[in-house]
Tab-separated table of C-alpha atoms in Angstrom:
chain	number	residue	atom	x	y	z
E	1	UNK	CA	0.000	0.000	0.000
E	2	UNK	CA	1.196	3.262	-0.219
E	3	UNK	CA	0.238	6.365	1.870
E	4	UNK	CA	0.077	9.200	0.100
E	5	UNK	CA	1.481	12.047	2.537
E	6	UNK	CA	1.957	15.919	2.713
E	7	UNK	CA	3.549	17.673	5.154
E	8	UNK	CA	2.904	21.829	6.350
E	9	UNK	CA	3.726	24.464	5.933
E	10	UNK	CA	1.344	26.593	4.087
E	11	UNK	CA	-2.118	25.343	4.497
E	12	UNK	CA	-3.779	27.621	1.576
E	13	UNK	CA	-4.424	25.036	-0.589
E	14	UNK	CA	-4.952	22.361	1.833
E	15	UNK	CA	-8.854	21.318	0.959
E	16	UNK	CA	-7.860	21.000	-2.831
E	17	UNK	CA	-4.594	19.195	-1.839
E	18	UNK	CA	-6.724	16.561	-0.206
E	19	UNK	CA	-9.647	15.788	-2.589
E	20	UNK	CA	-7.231	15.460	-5.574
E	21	UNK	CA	-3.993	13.834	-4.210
E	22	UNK	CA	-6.378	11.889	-2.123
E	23	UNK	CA	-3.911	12.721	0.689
E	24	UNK	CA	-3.541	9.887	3.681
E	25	UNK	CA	-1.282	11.526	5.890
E	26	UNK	CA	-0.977	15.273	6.943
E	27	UNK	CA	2.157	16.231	9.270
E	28	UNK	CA	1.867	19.737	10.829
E	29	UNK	CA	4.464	21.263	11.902
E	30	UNK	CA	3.016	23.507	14.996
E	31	UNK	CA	5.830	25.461	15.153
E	32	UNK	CA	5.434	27.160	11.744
E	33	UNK	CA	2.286	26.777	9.916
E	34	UNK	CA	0.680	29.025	7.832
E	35	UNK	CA	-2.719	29.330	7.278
E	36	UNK	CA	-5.911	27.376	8.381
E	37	UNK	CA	-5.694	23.867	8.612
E	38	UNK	CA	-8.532	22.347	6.526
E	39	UNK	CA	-9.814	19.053	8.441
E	40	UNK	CA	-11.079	15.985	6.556
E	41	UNK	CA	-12.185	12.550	8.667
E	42	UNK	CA	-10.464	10.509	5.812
E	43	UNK	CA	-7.323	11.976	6.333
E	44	UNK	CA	-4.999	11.317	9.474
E	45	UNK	CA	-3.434	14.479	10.939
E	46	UNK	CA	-0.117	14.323	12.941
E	47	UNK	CA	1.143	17.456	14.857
E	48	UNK	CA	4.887	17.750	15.038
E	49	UNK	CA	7.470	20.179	16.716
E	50	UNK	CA	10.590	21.142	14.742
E	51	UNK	CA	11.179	23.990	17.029
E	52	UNK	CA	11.687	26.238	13.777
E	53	UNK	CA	9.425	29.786	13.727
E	54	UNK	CA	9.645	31.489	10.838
E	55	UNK	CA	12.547	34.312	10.734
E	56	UNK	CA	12.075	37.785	9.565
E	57	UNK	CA	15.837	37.324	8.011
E	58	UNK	CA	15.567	35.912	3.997
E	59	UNK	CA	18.742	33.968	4.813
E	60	UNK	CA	17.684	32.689	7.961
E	61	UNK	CA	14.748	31.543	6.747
E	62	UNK	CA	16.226	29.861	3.596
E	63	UNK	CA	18.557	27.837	5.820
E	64	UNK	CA	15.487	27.601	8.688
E	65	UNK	CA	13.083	26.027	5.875
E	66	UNK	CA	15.893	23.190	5.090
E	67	UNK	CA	15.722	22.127	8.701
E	68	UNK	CA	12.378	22.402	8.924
E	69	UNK	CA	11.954	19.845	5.847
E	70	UNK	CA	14.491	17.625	6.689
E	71	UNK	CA	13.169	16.890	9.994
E	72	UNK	CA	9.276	16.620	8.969
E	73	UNK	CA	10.670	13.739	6.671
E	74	UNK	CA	12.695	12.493	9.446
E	75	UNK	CA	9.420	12.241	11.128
E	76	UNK	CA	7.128	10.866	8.408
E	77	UNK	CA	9.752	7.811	7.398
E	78	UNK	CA	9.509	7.135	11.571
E	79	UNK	CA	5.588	6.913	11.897
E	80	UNK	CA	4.527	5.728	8.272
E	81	UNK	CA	5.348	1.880	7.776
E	82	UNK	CA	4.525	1.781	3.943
E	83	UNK	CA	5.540	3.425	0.788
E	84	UNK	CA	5.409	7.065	0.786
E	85	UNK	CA	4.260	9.298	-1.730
E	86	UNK	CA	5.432	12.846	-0.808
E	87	UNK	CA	3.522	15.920	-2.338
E	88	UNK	CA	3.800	19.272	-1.328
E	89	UNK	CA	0.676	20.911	0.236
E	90	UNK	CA	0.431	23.391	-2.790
E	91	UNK	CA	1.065	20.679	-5.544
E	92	UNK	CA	-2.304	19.334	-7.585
E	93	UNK	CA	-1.562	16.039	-9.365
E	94	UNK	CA	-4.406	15.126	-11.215
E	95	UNK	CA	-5.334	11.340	-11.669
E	96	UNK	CA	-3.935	10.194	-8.626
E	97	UNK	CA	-4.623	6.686	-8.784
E	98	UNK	CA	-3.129	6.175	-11.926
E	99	UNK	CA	0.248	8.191	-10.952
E	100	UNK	CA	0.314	5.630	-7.776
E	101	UNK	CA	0.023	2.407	-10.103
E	102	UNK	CA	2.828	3.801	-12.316
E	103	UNK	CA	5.175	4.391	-9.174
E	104	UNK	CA	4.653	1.221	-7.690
E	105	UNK	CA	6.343	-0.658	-10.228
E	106	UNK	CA	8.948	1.031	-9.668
E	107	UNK	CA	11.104	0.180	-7.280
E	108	UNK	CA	13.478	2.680	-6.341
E	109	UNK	CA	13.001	6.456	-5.028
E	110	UNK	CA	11.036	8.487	-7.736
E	111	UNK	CA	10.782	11.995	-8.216
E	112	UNK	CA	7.850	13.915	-9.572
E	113	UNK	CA	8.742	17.120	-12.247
E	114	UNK	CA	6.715	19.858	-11.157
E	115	UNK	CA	6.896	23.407	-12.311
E	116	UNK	CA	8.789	25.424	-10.057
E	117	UNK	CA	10.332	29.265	-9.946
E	118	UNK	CA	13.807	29.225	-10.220
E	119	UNK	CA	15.027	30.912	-7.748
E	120	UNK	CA	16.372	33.062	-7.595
E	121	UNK	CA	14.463	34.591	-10.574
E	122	UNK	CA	10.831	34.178	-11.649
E	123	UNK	CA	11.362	32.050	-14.076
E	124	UNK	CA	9.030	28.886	-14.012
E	125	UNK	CA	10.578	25.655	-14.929
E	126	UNK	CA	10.468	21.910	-14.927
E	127	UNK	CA	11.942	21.005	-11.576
E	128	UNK	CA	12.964	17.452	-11.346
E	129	UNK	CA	14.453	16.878	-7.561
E	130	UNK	CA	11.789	18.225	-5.275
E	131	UNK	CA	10.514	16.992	-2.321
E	132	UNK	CA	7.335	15.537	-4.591
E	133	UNK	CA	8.790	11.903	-4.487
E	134	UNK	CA	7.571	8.096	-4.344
E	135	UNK	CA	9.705	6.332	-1.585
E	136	UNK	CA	9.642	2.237	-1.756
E	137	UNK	CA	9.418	0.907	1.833
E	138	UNK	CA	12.683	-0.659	1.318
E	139	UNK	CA	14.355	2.764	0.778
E	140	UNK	CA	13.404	3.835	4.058
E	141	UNK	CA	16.073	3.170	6.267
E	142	UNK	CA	18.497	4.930	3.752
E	143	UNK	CA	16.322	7.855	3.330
E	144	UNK	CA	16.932	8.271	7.161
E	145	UNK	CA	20.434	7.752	6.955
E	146	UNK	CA	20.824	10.853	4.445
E	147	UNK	CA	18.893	13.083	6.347
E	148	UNK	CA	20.432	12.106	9.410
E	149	UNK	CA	23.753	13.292	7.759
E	150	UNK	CA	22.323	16.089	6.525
E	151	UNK	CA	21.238	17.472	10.174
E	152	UNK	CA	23.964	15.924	12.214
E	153	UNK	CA	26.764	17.385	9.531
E	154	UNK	CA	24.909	20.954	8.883
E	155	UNK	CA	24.833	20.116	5.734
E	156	UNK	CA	22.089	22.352	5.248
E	157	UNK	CA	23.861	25.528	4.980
E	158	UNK	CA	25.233	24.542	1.670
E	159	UNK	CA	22.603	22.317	0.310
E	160	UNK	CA	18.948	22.329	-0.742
E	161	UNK	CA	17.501	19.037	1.281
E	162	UNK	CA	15.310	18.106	-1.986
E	163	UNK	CA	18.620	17.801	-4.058
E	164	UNK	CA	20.707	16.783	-1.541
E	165	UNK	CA	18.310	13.526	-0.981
E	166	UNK	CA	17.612	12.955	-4.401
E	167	UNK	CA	21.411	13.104	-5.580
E	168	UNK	CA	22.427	10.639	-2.296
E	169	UNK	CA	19.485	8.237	-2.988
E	170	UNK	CA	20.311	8.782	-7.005
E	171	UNK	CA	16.250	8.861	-7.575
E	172	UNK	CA	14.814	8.203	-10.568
E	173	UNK	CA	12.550	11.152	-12.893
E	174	UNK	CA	9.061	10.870	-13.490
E	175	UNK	CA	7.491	13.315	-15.629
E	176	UNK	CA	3.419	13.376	-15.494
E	177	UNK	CA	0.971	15.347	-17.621
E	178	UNK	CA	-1.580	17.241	-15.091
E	179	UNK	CA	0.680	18.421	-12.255
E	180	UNK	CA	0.229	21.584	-11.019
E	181	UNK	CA	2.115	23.706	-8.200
E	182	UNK	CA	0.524	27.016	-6.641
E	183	UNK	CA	3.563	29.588	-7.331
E	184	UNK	CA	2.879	33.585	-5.384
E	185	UNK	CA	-0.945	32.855	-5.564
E	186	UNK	CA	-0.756	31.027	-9.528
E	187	UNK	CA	-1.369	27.513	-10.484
E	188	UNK	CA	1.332	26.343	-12.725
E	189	UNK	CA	1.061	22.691	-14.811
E	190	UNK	CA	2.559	20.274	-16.958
């Protein structure tokens, strides 16, 4: 089975996020959400503590956000005991089910290409190593090893924790028609 999981963060676009991922899981981090949290009875909530508040300082907060992150997946790979499908609270994949029988035959990590601003222009791309990924079982206990090593070695004032995993765990691409990510307000697809 595979729980299909989305951790906060912004809660804007929370209801949607739900009835079209079919979302499973929702982690929320109490220390730095944004928003109101939209409540569902199909959905299970989990409240976490990363300790991180938002800062007022842009580089701060840049290297505040890859903590934050890191350890909300830390926390997800320790409660969920099935594959994980990761989406981002403002990310809108259309046709769910079918995206979930494509990823389960494959066994290995699996990113998702969404569109994306790259930063630090406004230029939308493709982005292919975000933290919109399809994580095996199997892979769990090195997923936790990498972001161990990416916390215990502050590795995070150097790297994005999206690349950073998918460059350690060497994840595959997937690239699916009817993505979208909310970008400043916009919805963006493929």
């Amino acid at each position: 089975m595979t729980r299909i999981v989305t951790f906060l963060g912004k809660a804007q676009y929370l209801k949607e996020a739900i009835e079209k991922n079919r979302l499973t899981d929702i982690f929320i981090d109490i220390s730095y959400t944004i928003g109101e949290v939209y409540y569902d009875n199909r959905v299970n909530y989990h409240y976490v503590d990363t300790g991180i508040k938002l800062s007022d300082n842009e580089e701060v907060e840049t290297i505040n956000r890859r903590i934050r992150i890191a350890k909300m997946i830390k926390e997800i790979i320790s409660k969920i005991d099935d594959n994980i499908l990761f989406l981002d609270s403002d990310v809108i994949v259309n046709n769910i089910q079918d995206v979930i029988k494509r990823l389960e035959n494959v066994n290995v990590p699996t990113t998702i290409a969404i569109p994306a601003r790259a930063k630090p222009t406004n230029f939308i791309v493709i982005f292919f190593q975000s933290t919109n990924f399809y994580l095996p079982l199997s892979w769990k206990p090195k997923l936790e090893e990498v972001v161990n090593n990416y916390l215990n070695n502050f590795l995070y004032t150097n790297n994005p924790v999206d690349i950073f995993i998918h460059n350690q765990l060497q994840s595959l691409t997937m690239y699916i028609s009817g993505v979208c990510h909310y970008i400043n307000g916009a919805k963006y697809c493929i």
